[in-house]
Coordinates of C-alpha atoms in Angstrom, one line a residue:
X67 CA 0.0 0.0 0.0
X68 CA 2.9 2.0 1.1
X69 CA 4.4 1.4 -2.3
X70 CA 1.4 2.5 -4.6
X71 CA 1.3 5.4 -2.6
X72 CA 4.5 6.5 -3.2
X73 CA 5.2 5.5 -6.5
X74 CA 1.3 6.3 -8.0
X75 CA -0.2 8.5 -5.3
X76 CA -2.8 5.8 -5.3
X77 CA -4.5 5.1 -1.8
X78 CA -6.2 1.8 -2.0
X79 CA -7.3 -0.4 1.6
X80 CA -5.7 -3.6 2.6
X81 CA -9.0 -5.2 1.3
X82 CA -8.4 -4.0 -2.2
X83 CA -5.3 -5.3 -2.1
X84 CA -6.1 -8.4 -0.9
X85 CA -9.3 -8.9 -3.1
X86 CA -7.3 -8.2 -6.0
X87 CA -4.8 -10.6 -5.4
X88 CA -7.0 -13.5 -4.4
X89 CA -8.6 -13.0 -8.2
X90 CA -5.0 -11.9 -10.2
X91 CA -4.9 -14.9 -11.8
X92 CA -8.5 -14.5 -13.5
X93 CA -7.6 -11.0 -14.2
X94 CA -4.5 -11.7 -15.6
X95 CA -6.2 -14.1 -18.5
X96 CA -8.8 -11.7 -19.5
X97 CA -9.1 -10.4 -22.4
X98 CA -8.9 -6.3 -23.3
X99 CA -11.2 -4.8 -25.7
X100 CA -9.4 -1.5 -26.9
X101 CA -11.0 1.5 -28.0
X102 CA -9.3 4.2 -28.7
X103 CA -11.5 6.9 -27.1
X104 CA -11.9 5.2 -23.9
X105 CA -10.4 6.9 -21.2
X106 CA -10.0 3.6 -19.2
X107 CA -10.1 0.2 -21.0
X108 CA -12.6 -2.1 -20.0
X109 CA -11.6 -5.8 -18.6
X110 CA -14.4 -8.1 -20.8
X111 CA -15.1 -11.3 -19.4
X112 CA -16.8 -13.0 -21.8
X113 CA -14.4 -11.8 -24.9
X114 CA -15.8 -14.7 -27.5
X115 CA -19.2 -13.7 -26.7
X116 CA -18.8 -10.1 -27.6
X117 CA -16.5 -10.6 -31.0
X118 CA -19.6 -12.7 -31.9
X119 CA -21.6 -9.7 -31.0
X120 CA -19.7 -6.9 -32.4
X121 CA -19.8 -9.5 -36.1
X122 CA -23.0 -9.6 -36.0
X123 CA -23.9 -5.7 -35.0
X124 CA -21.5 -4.6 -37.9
X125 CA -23.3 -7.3 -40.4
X126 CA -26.6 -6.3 -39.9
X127 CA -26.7 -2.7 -38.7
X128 CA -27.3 -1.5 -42.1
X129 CA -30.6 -3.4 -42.8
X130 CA -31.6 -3.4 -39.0
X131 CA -33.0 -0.8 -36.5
X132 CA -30.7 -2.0 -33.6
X133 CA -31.9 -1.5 -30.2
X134 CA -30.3 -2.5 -26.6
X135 CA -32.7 -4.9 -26.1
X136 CA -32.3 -7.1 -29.3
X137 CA -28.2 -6.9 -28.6
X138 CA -29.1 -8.2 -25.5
X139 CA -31.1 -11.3 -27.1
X140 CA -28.6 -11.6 -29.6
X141 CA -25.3 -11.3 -26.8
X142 CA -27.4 -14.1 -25.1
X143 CA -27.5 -16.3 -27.9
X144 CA -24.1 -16.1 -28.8
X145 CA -22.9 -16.5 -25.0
X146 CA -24.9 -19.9 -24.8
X147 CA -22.9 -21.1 -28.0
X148 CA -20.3 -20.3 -27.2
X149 CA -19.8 -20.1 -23.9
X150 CA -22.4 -22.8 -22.4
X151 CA -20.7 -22.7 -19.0
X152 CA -21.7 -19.4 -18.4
X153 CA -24.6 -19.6 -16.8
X154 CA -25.0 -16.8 -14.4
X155 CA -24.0 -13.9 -16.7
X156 CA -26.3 -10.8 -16.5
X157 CA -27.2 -9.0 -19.7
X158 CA -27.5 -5.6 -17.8
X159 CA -28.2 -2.1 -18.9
X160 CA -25.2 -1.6 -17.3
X161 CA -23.1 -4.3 -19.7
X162 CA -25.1 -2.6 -22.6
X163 CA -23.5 1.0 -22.0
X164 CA -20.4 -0.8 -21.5
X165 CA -20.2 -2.4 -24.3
X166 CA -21.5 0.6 -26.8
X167 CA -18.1 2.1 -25.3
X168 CA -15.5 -0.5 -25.8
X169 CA -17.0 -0.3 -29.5
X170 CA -17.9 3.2 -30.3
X171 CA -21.8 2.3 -31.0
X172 CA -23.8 5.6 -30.5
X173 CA -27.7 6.2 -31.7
X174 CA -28.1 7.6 -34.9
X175 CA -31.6 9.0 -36.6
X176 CA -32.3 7.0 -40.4
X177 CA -32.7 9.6 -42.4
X178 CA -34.4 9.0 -46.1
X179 CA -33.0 6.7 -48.7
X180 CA -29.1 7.2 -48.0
X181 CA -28.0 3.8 -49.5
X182 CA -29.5 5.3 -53.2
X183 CA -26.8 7.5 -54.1
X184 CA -27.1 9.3 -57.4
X185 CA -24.4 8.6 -59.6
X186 CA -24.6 12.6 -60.9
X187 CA -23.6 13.3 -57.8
X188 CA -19.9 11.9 -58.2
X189 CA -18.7 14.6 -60.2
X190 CA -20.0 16.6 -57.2
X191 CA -17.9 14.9 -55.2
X192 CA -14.3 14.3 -56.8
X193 CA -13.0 17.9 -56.6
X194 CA -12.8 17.2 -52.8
X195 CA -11.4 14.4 -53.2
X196 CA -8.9 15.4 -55.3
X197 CA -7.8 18.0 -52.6
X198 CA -7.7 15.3 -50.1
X199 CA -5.8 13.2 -51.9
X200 CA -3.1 16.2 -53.6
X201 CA -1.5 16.4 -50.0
X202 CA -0.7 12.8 -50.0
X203 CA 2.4 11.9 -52.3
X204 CA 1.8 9.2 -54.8
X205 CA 4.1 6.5 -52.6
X206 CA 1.6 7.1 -49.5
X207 CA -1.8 6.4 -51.1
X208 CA -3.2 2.9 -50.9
X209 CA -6.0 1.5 -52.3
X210 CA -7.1 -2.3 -50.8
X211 CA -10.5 -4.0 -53.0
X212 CA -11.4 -7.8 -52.5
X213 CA -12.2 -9.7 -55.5
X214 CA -13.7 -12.8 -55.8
X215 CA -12.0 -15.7 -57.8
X216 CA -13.4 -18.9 -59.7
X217 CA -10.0 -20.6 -59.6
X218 CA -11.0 -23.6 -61.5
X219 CA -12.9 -22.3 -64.3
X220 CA -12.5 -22.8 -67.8
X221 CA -13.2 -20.7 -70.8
X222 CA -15.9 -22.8 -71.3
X223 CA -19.6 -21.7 -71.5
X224 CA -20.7 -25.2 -69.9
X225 CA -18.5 -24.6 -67.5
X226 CA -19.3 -21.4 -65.8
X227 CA -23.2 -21.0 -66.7
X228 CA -24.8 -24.1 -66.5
X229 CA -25.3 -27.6 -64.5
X230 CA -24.7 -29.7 -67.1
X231 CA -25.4 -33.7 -66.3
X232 CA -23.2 -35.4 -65.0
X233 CA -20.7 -32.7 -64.7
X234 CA -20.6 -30.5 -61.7
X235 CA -20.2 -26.7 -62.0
X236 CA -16.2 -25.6 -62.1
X237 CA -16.8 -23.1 -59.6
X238 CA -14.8 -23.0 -57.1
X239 CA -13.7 -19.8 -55.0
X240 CA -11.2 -17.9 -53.2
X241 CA -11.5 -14.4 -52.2
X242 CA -8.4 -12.2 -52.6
X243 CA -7.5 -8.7 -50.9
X244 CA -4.9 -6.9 -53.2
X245 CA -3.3 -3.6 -51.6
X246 CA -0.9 -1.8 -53.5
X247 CA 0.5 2.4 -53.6
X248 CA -0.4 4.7 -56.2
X249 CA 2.6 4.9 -57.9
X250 CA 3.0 1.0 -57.7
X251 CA 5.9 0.9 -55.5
X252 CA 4.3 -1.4 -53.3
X253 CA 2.6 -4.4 -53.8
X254 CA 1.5 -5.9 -50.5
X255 CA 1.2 -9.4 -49.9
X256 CA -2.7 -11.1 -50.6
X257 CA -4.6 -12.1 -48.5
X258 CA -6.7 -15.2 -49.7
X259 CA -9.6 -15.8 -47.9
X260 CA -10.7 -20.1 -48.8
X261 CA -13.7 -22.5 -47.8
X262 CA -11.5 -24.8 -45.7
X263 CA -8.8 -24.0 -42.6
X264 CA -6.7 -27.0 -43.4
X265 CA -7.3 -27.9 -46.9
X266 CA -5.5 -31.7 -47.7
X267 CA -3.3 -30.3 -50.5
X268 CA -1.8 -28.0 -47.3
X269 CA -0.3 -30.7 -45.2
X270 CA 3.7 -31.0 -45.0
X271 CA 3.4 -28.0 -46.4
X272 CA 5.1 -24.5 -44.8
X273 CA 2.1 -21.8 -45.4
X274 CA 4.8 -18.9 -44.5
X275 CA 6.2 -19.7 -47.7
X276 CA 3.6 -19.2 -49.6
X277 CA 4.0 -15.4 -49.7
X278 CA 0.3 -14.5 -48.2
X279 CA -2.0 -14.9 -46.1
X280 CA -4.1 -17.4 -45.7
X281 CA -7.5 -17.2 -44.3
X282 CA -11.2 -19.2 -44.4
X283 CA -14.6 -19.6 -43.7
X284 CA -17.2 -21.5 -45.0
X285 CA -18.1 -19.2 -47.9
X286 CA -14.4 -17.8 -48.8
X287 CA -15.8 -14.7 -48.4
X288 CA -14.7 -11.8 -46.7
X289 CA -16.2 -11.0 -43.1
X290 CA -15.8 -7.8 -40.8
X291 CA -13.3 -9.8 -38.5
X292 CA -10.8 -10.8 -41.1
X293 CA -10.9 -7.3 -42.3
X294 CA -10.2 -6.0 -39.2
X295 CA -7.1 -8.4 -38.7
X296 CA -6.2 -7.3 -42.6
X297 CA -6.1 -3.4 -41.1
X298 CA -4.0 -3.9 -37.9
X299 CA -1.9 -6.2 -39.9
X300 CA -1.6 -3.2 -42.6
X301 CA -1.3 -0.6 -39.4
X302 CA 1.6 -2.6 -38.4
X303 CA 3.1 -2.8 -41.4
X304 CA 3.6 0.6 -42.3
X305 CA 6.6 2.9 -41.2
X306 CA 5.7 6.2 -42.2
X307 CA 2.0 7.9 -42.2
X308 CA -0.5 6.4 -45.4
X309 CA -3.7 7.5 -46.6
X310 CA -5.8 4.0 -46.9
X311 CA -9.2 4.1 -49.8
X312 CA -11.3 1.9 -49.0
X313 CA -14.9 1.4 -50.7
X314 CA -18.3 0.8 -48.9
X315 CA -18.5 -2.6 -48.4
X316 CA -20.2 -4.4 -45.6
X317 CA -17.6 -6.5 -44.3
X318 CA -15.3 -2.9 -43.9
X319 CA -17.6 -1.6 -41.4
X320 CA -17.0 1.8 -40.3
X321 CA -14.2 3.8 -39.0
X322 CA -15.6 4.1 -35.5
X323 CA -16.0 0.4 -35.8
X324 CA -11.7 0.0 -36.5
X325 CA -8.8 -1.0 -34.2
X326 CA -6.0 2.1 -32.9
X327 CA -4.0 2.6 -36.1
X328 CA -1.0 4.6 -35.7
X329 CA 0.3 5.1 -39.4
X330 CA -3.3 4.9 -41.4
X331 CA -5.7 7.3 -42.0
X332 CA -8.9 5.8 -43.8
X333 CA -10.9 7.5 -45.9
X334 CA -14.4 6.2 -47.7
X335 CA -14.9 6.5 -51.5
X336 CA -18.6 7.5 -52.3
X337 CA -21.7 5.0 -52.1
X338 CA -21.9 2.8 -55.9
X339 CA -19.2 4.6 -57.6
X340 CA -16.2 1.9 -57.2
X341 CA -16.1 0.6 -61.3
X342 CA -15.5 4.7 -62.0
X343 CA -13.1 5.9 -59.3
X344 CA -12.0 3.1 -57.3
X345 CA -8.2 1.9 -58.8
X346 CA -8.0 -1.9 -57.7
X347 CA -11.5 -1.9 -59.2
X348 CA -11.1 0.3 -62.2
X349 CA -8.2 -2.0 -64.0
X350 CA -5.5 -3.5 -61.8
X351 CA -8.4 -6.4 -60.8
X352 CA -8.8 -6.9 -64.0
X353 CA -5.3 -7.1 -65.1
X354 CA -4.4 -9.3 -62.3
X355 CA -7.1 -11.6 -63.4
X356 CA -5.8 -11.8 -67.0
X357 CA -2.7 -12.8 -66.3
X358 CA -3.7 -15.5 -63.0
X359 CA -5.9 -17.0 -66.9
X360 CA -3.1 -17.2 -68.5
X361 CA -1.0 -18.9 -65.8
X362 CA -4.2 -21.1 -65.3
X363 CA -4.4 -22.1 -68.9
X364 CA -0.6 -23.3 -69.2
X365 CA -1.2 -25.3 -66.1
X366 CA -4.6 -26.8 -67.8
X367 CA -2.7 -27.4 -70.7
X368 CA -0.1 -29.4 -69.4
X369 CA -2.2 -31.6 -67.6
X370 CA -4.0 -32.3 -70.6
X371 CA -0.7 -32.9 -72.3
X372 CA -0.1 -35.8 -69.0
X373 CA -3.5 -36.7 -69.8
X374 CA -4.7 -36.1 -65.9
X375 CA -8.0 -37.4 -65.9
X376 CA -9.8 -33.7 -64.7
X377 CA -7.4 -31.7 -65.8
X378 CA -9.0 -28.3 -64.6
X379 CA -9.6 -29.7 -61.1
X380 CA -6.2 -27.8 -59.1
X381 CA -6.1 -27.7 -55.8
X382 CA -6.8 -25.0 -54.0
X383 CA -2.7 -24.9 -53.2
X384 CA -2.2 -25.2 -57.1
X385 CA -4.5 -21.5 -57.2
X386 CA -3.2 -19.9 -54.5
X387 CA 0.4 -20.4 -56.0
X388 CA -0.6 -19.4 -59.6
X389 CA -2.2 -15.8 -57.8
X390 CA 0.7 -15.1 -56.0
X391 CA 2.7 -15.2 -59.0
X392 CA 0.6 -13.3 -61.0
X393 CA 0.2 -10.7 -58.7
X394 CA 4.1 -10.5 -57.5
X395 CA 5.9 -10.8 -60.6
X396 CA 3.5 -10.1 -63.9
X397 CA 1.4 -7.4 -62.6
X398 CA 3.3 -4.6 -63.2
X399 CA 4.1 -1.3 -60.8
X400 CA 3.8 0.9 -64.1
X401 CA -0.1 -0.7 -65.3
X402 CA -1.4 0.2 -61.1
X403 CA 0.4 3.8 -61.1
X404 CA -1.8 4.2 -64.7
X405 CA -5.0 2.8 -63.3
X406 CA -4.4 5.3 -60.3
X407 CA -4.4 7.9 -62.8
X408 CA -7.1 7.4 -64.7
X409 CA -9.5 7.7 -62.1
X410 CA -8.7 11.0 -61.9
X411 CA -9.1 11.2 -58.0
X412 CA -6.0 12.8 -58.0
X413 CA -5.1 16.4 -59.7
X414 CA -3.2 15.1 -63.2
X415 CA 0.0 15.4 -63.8
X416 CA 0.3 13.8 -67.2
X417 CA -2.1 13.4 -70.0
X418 CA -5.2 11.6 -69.4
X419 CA -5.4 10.7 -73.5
X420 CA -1.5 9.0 -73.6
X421 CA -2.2 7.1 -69.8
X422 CA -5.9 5.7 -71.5
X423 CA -3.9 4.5 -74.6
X424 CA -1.3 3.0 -72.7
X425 CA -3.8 1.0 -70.9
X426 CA -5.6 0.1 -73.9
X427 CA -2.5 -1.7 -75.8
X428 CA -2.0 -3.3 -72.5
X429 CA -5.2 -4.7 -72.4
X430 CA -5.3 -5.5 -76.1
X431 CA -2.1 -7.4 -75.5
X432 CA -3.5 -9.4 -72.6
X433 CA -6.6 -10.4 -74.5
X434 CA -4.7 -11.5 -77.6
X435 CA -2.7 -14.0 -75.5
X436 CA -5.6 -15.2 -73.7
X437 CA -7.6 -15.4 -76.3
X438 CA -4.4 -17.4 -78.2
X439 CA -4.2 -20.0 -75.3
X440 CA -8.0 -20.6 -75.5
X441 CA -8.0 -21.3 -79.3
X442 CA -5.8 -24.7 -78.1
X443 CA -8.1 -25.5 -75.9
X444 CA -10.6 -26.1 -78.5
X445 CA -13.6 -25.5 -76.5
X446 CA -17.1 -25.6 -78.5
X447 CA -19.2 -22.8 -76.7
X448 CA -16.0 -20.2 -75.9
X449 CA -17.0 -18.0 -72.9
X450 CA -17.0 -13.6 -73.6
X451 CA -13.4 -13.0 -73.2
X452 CA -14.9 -9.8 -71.0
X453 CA -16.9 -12.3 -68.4
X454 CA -14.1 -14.3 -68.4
X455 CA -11.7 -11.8 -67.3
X456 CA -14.5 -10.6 -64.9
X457 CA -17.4 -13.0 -64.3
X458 CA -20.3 -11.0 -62.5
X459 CA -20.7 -13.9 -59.5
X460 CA -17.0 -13.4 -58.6
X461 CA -18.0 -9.8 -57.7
X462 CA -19.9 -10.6 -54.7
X463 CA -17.0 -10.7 -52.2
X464 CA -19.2 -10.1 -48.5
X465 CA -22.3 -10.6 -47.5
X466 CA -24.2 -11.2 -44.3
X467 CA -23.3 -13.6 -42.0
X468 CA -25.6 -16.0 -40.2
X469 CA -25.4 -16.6 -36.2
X470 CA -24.2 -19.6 -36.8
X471 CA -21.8 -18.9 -39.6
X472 CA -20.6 -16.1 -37.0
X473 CA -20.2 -18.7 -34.2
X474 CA -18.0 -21.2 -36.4
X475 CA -15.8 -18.0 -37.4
X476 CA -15.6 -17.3 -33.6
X477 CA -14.6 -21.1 -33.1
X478 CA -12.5 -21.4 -35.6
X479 CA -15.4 -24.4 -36.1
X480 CA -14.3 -26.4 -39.1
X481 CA -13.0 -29.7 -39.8
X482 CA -9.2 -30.1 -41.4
X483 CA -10.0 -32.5 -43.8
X484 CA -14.2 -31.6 -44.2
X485 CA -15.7 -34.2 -47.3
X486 CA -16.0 -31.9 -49.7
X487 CA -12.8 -31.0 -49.9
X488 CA -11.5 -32.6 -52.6
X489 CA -7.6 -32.0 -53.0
X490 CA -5.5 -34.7 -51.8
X491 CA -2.2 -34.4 -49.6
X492 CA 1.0 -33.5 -51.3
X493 CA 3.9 -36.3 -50.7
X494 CA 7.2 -34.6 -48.9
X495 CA 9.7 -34.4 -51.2
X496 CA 13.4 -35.7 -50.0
X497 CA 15.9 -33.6 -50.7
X498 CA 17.7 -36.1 -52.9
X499 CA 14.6 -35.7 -54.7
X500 CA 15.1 -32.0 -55.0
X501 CA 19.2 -32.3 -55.6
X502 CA 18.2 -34.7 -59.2
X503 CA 15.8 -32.1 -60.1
X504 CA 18.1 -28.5 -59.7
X505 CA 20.8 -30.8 -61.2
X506 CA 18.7 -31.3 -64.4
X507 CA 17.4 -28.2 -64.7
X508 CA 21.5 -27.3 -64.3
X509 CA 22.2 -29.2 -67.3
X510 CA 18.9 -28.2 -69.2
X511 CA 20.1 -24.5 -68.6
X512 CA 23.7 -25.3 -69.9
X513 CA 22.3 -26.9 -73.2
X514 CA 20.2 -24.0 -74.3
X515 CA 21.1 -21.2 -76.5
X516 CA 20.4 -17.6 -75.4
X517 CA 20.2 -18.5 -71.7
X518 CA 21.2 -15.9 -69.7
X519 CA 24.0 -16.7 -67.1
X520 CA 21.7 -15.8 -64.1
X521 CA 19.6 -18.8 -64.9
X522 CA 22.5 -21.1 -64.0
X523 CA 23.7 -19.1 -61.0
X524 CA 20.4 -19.1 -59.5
X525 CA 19.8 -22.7 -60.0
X526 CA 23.6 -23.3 -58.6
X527 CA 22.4 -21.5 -55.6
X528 CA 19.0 -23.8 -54.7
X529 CA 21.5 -26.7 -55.1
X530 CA 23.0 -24.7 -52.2
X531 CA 20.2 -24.2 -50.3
X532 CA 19.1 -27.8 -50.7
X533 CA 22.2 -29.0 -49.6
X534 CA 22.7 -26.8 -46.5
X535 CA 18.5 -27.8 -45.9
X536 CA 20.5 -31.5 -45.6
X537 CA 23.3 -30.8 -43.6
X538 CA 20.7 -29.5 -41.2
X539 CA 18.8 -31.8 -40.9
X540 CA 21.9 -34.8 -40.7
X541 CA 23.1 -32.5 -37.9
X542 CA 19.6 -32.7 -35.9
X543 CA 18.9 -36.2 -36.8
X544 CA 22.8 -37.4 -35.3
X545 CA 22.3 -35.1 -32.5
X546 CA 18.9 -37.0 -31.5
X547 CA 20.5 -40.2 -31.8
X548 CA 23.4 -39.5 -30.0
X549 CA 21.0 -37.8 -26.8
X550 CA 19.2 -41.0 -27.1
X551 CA 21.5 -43.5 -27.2
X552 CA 23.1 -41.4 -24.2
X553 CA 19.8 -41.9 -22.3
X554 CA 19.6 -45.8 -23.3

C-alpha cells in the first residue's frame, strides 16, 4: 500500500489489495477490448461472446434498426454457444452502456434513402477528393478492393453457366485482398480468404512460404473480423504515415467500428461509384485476373498434355500459387500507377489521352494472349473474353453472416480435412529428390542457346540451399541419436 502510494499516489485499503490478489490470476487471462476513445479500458469477461456480437452488430446494422434490447437477445444467444458454462451472466443495462463504449456504438436517426446514391452526384464529389488526396504523395496512397476468384474455371460456356449432367459446376472460390501504392511501388502481400482452414493439399506443407495470407470460412468470403485483422496487420506494417481508400463494403464496417492505427488514415470513396473511381476496381483487378488466366491455362494445358484425368480440377494450393505469381511478378508497378491515374481522383500530372492509350494496348495485348491460349483448348461454346476476365458472380465478395456462420468463425469451427474437400495431400519431397531435379534443370540451362548466365547461378544457388537444408537436418537427426542412445 505503502508502495502504490508512493510510486502512483494511489490510496487503495488492505481489502483491495487483498481482493485483488485473491482473483490476479483470473484478471490476468482476461481479455482487453481496446477502443481508442476510452479513457479507461474495459476488462471483458466473456471476450468470445462479444466478438460474436460486435460480427453480428457490424453485419446487420445497415438493414436493422438496432436496439439494446435485441443486442441483448442476440449477446445471449451467442454467449450460450459459445460459452455454455456461463450460466449466471447478466445481460444488464449496465453491460449494454459498457459495451456501446469499448466499441464506439452511439444512436443515430435513419434519415431517407441514403444507401440510393445518385451517380450525378460523383462529379460533385471528386473535386474534394482530389484535394484530399493532392497532399498525399503518390508512394503514400493505398488502395485495398477484394475480389472474388473462380479458380478452377474454364473458358468454357458449360463450365461457368450451367449444371450440365453429369458434370458439376467448375466453380470453385477464393476471395483475394490486393493492396498496392499509387505509384505502384508497393505491392503488399494477398490475402486469400478459402472454404477450408486446413485444406488436404496443405499438409507438410510450410504456409509462410507461400507469400500470403491465408484465411477461411465457409463461404471464402470476406467477413468484418478478417478485415479487421487485414487493417491492424496493414497498421503494423507501415513505417511512415499512409492514406488508406477503402470502398463501402459491408464487411469494412465503419471507422468508429476499427482498431487504434497509428500510421493509417482511412478515408471512404462514395456509395456505388467503385467501377468509376476506385483503382484496384477500375483496371488493376482486371489485369491481375488476366494474367492469374493465362498462368491457369498453361497449367490446364499441361495436364491435358499428361493426360490427368480432370485436368482443370487444381487444388486450392495449385491457385493460391498461380495468384501469387501473377500478382508479385506479372502485374506490373507501371499498369497500377496508370489505373491510379485514370481515375482521376487525384489532380493530373500527365495526359489523361497517352495514360488511357497506354492501358488500352496493355489490355489488347493481354486479350490476344488469352484469347491465343484458348484457341488450343478447342472448347465448342467459348466464354466472352470480358466475363471471363470478370465473371459477375466473382463480384460478390461479402455478404451477411448468419449466427451460426458467425459462431463457427468465432470457433474457428471447421474440420481439417471436411468431405468436400477434394484435394488430396501433397507427398514430402526428399531432398535427394530436390538435388536430381536442380541438377537437371542445371544441365537443361547449360544446353540451351540464349540462356542468360543468371539462370545457371540461380539454380547453382537452390543446389546450395538444398544441400545446407541437408546438412541441417543430418546434424539434428545425429544429434537425437546420440542424446538418445546417451539416455539408453
Amino acid at each position: 500500500m505503502t508502495w502504490l502510494e508512493n510510486i502512483h499516489g494511489l490510496k487503495v485499503s488492505q481489502a483491495a489489495v487483498s481482493k485483488t490478489l485473491k482473483c490476479s490470476k483470473d484478471i490476468l487471462q482476461e481479455e482487453v477490448v481496446l477502443n481508442p476513445n476510452a479513457k479507461h479500458q474495459k476488462m471483458v469477461k466473456y471476450p468470445a461472446m462479444e466478438s460474436a456480437l460486435y460480427e453480428w452488430f457490424i453485419c446487420h446494422q445497415e438493414h436493422v434498426n438496432m436496439s439494446g434490447e435485441l443486442l441483448k437477445e442476440k449477446g445471449n444467444y451467442f454467449l450460450k454457444e459459445l460459452c455454455p458454462a456461463a450460466t449466471s451472466f447478466v445481460f444488464s443495462n449496465g453491460w449494454l452502456e459498457k459495451f456501446k463504449q469499448r466499441h464506439a456504438i452511439r444512436s443515430f436517426r435513419r434519415f431517407g434513402e441514403s444507401g440510393s446514391v445518385d451517380m450525378k452526384k460523383i462529379e460533385a464529389v471528386l473535386p474534394k477528393i482530389k484535394e484530399k488526396l493532392d497532399k498525399w504523395s503518390l508512394k503514400d496512397i493505398y488502395n485495398m478492393d477484394e475480389t472474388g476468384l473462380f479458380y478452377r474455371m474454364q473458358a468454357d460456356n458449360s463450365l461457368a453457366t450451367k449444371q450440365l449432367e453429369g458434370r458439376k459446376q467448375n466453380k470453385e472460390r477464393i476471395t483475394i485482398a490486393i493492396c498496392c501504392n499509387a505509384d505502384g511501388s508497393d505491392k503488399l502481400p494477398l490475402w486469400i480468404i478459402g472454404k477450408f482452414l486446413n485444406p488436404r493439399c496443405f499438409k507438410n506443407n510450410n504456409r509462410d512460404s507461400l507469400n500470403c495470407k491465408y484465411q477461411a470460412n465457409s463461404n471464402a468470403w470476406m467477413t468484418f473480423l478478417i478485415f479487421n485483422e487485414w487493417l491492424q496487420w496493414f497498421d503494423n506494417r507501415m513505417d511512415r504515415n499512409v492514406l488508406l481508400i477503402l470502398d463501402n463494403c459491408t464487411a469494412h464496417g465503419k471507422k468508429e467500428n476499427f482498431p487504434p492505427l497509428r500510421h493509417t488514415t482511412v478515408m471512404f470513396l462514395p456509395p456505388n461509384c467503385t467501377s468509376k473511381i476506385q483503382p484496384c476496381d477500375a483496371g488493376i483487378i482486371r489485369n491481375f485476373k488476366g494474367y492469374y488466366r493465362q498462368r491457369f491455362n498453361r497449367q490446364l494445358l499441361k495436364r491435358i498434355e499428361d493426360r490427368v484425368l480432370e485436368p482443370a480440377k487444381i487444388s486450392v494450393l495449385d491457385g493460391i500459387l498461380n495468384v501469387v505469381i501473377a500478382w508479385s511478378n506479372d502485374v506490373k508497378p507501371q499498369t497500377i500507377a496508370n489505373c491510379f491515374k485514370h481515375c482521376q481522383i487525384r489532380t493530373p500530372d500527365v495526359d489523361e489521352g497517352q495514360i488511357a492509350k497506354v492501358m488500352e494496348e496493355e489490355n489488347k495485348r493481354l486479350i490476344t494472349n488469352l484469347e491465343e491460349q484458348i484457341k488450343e483448348l478447342n472448347y465448342h461454346n467459348r466464354m466472352d473474353i470480358n466475363e471471363f476476365l470478370d465473371h459477375p458472380s466473382e463480384q460478390q465478395v461479402t455478404y451477411t453472416l448468419s449466427e451460426e456462420e458467425i459462431v463457427a468463425a468465432i470457433q474457428n469451427d471447421q474440420e481439417d480435412n471436411p468431405a468436400d474437400d477434394d484435394s488430396v495431400e501433397i507427398e514430402n519431397v526428399t531432398c535427394q529428390e530436390a538435388f536430381n531435379v536442380l541438377e537437371r534443370l542445371e544441365t537443361f540451362w547449360i544446353q540451351q542457346e540464349g540462356v542468360h548466365a543468371s539462370e545457371l547461378l540461380r539454380t547453382r544457388k537452390f543446389k546450395d540451399l538444398v544441400a545446407n537444408i541437408k546438412t541441417k537436418s543430418m546434424c539434428q537427426s545425429t544429434l537425437d541419436k546420440y542424446f538418445l542412445n546417451n539416455n539408453n
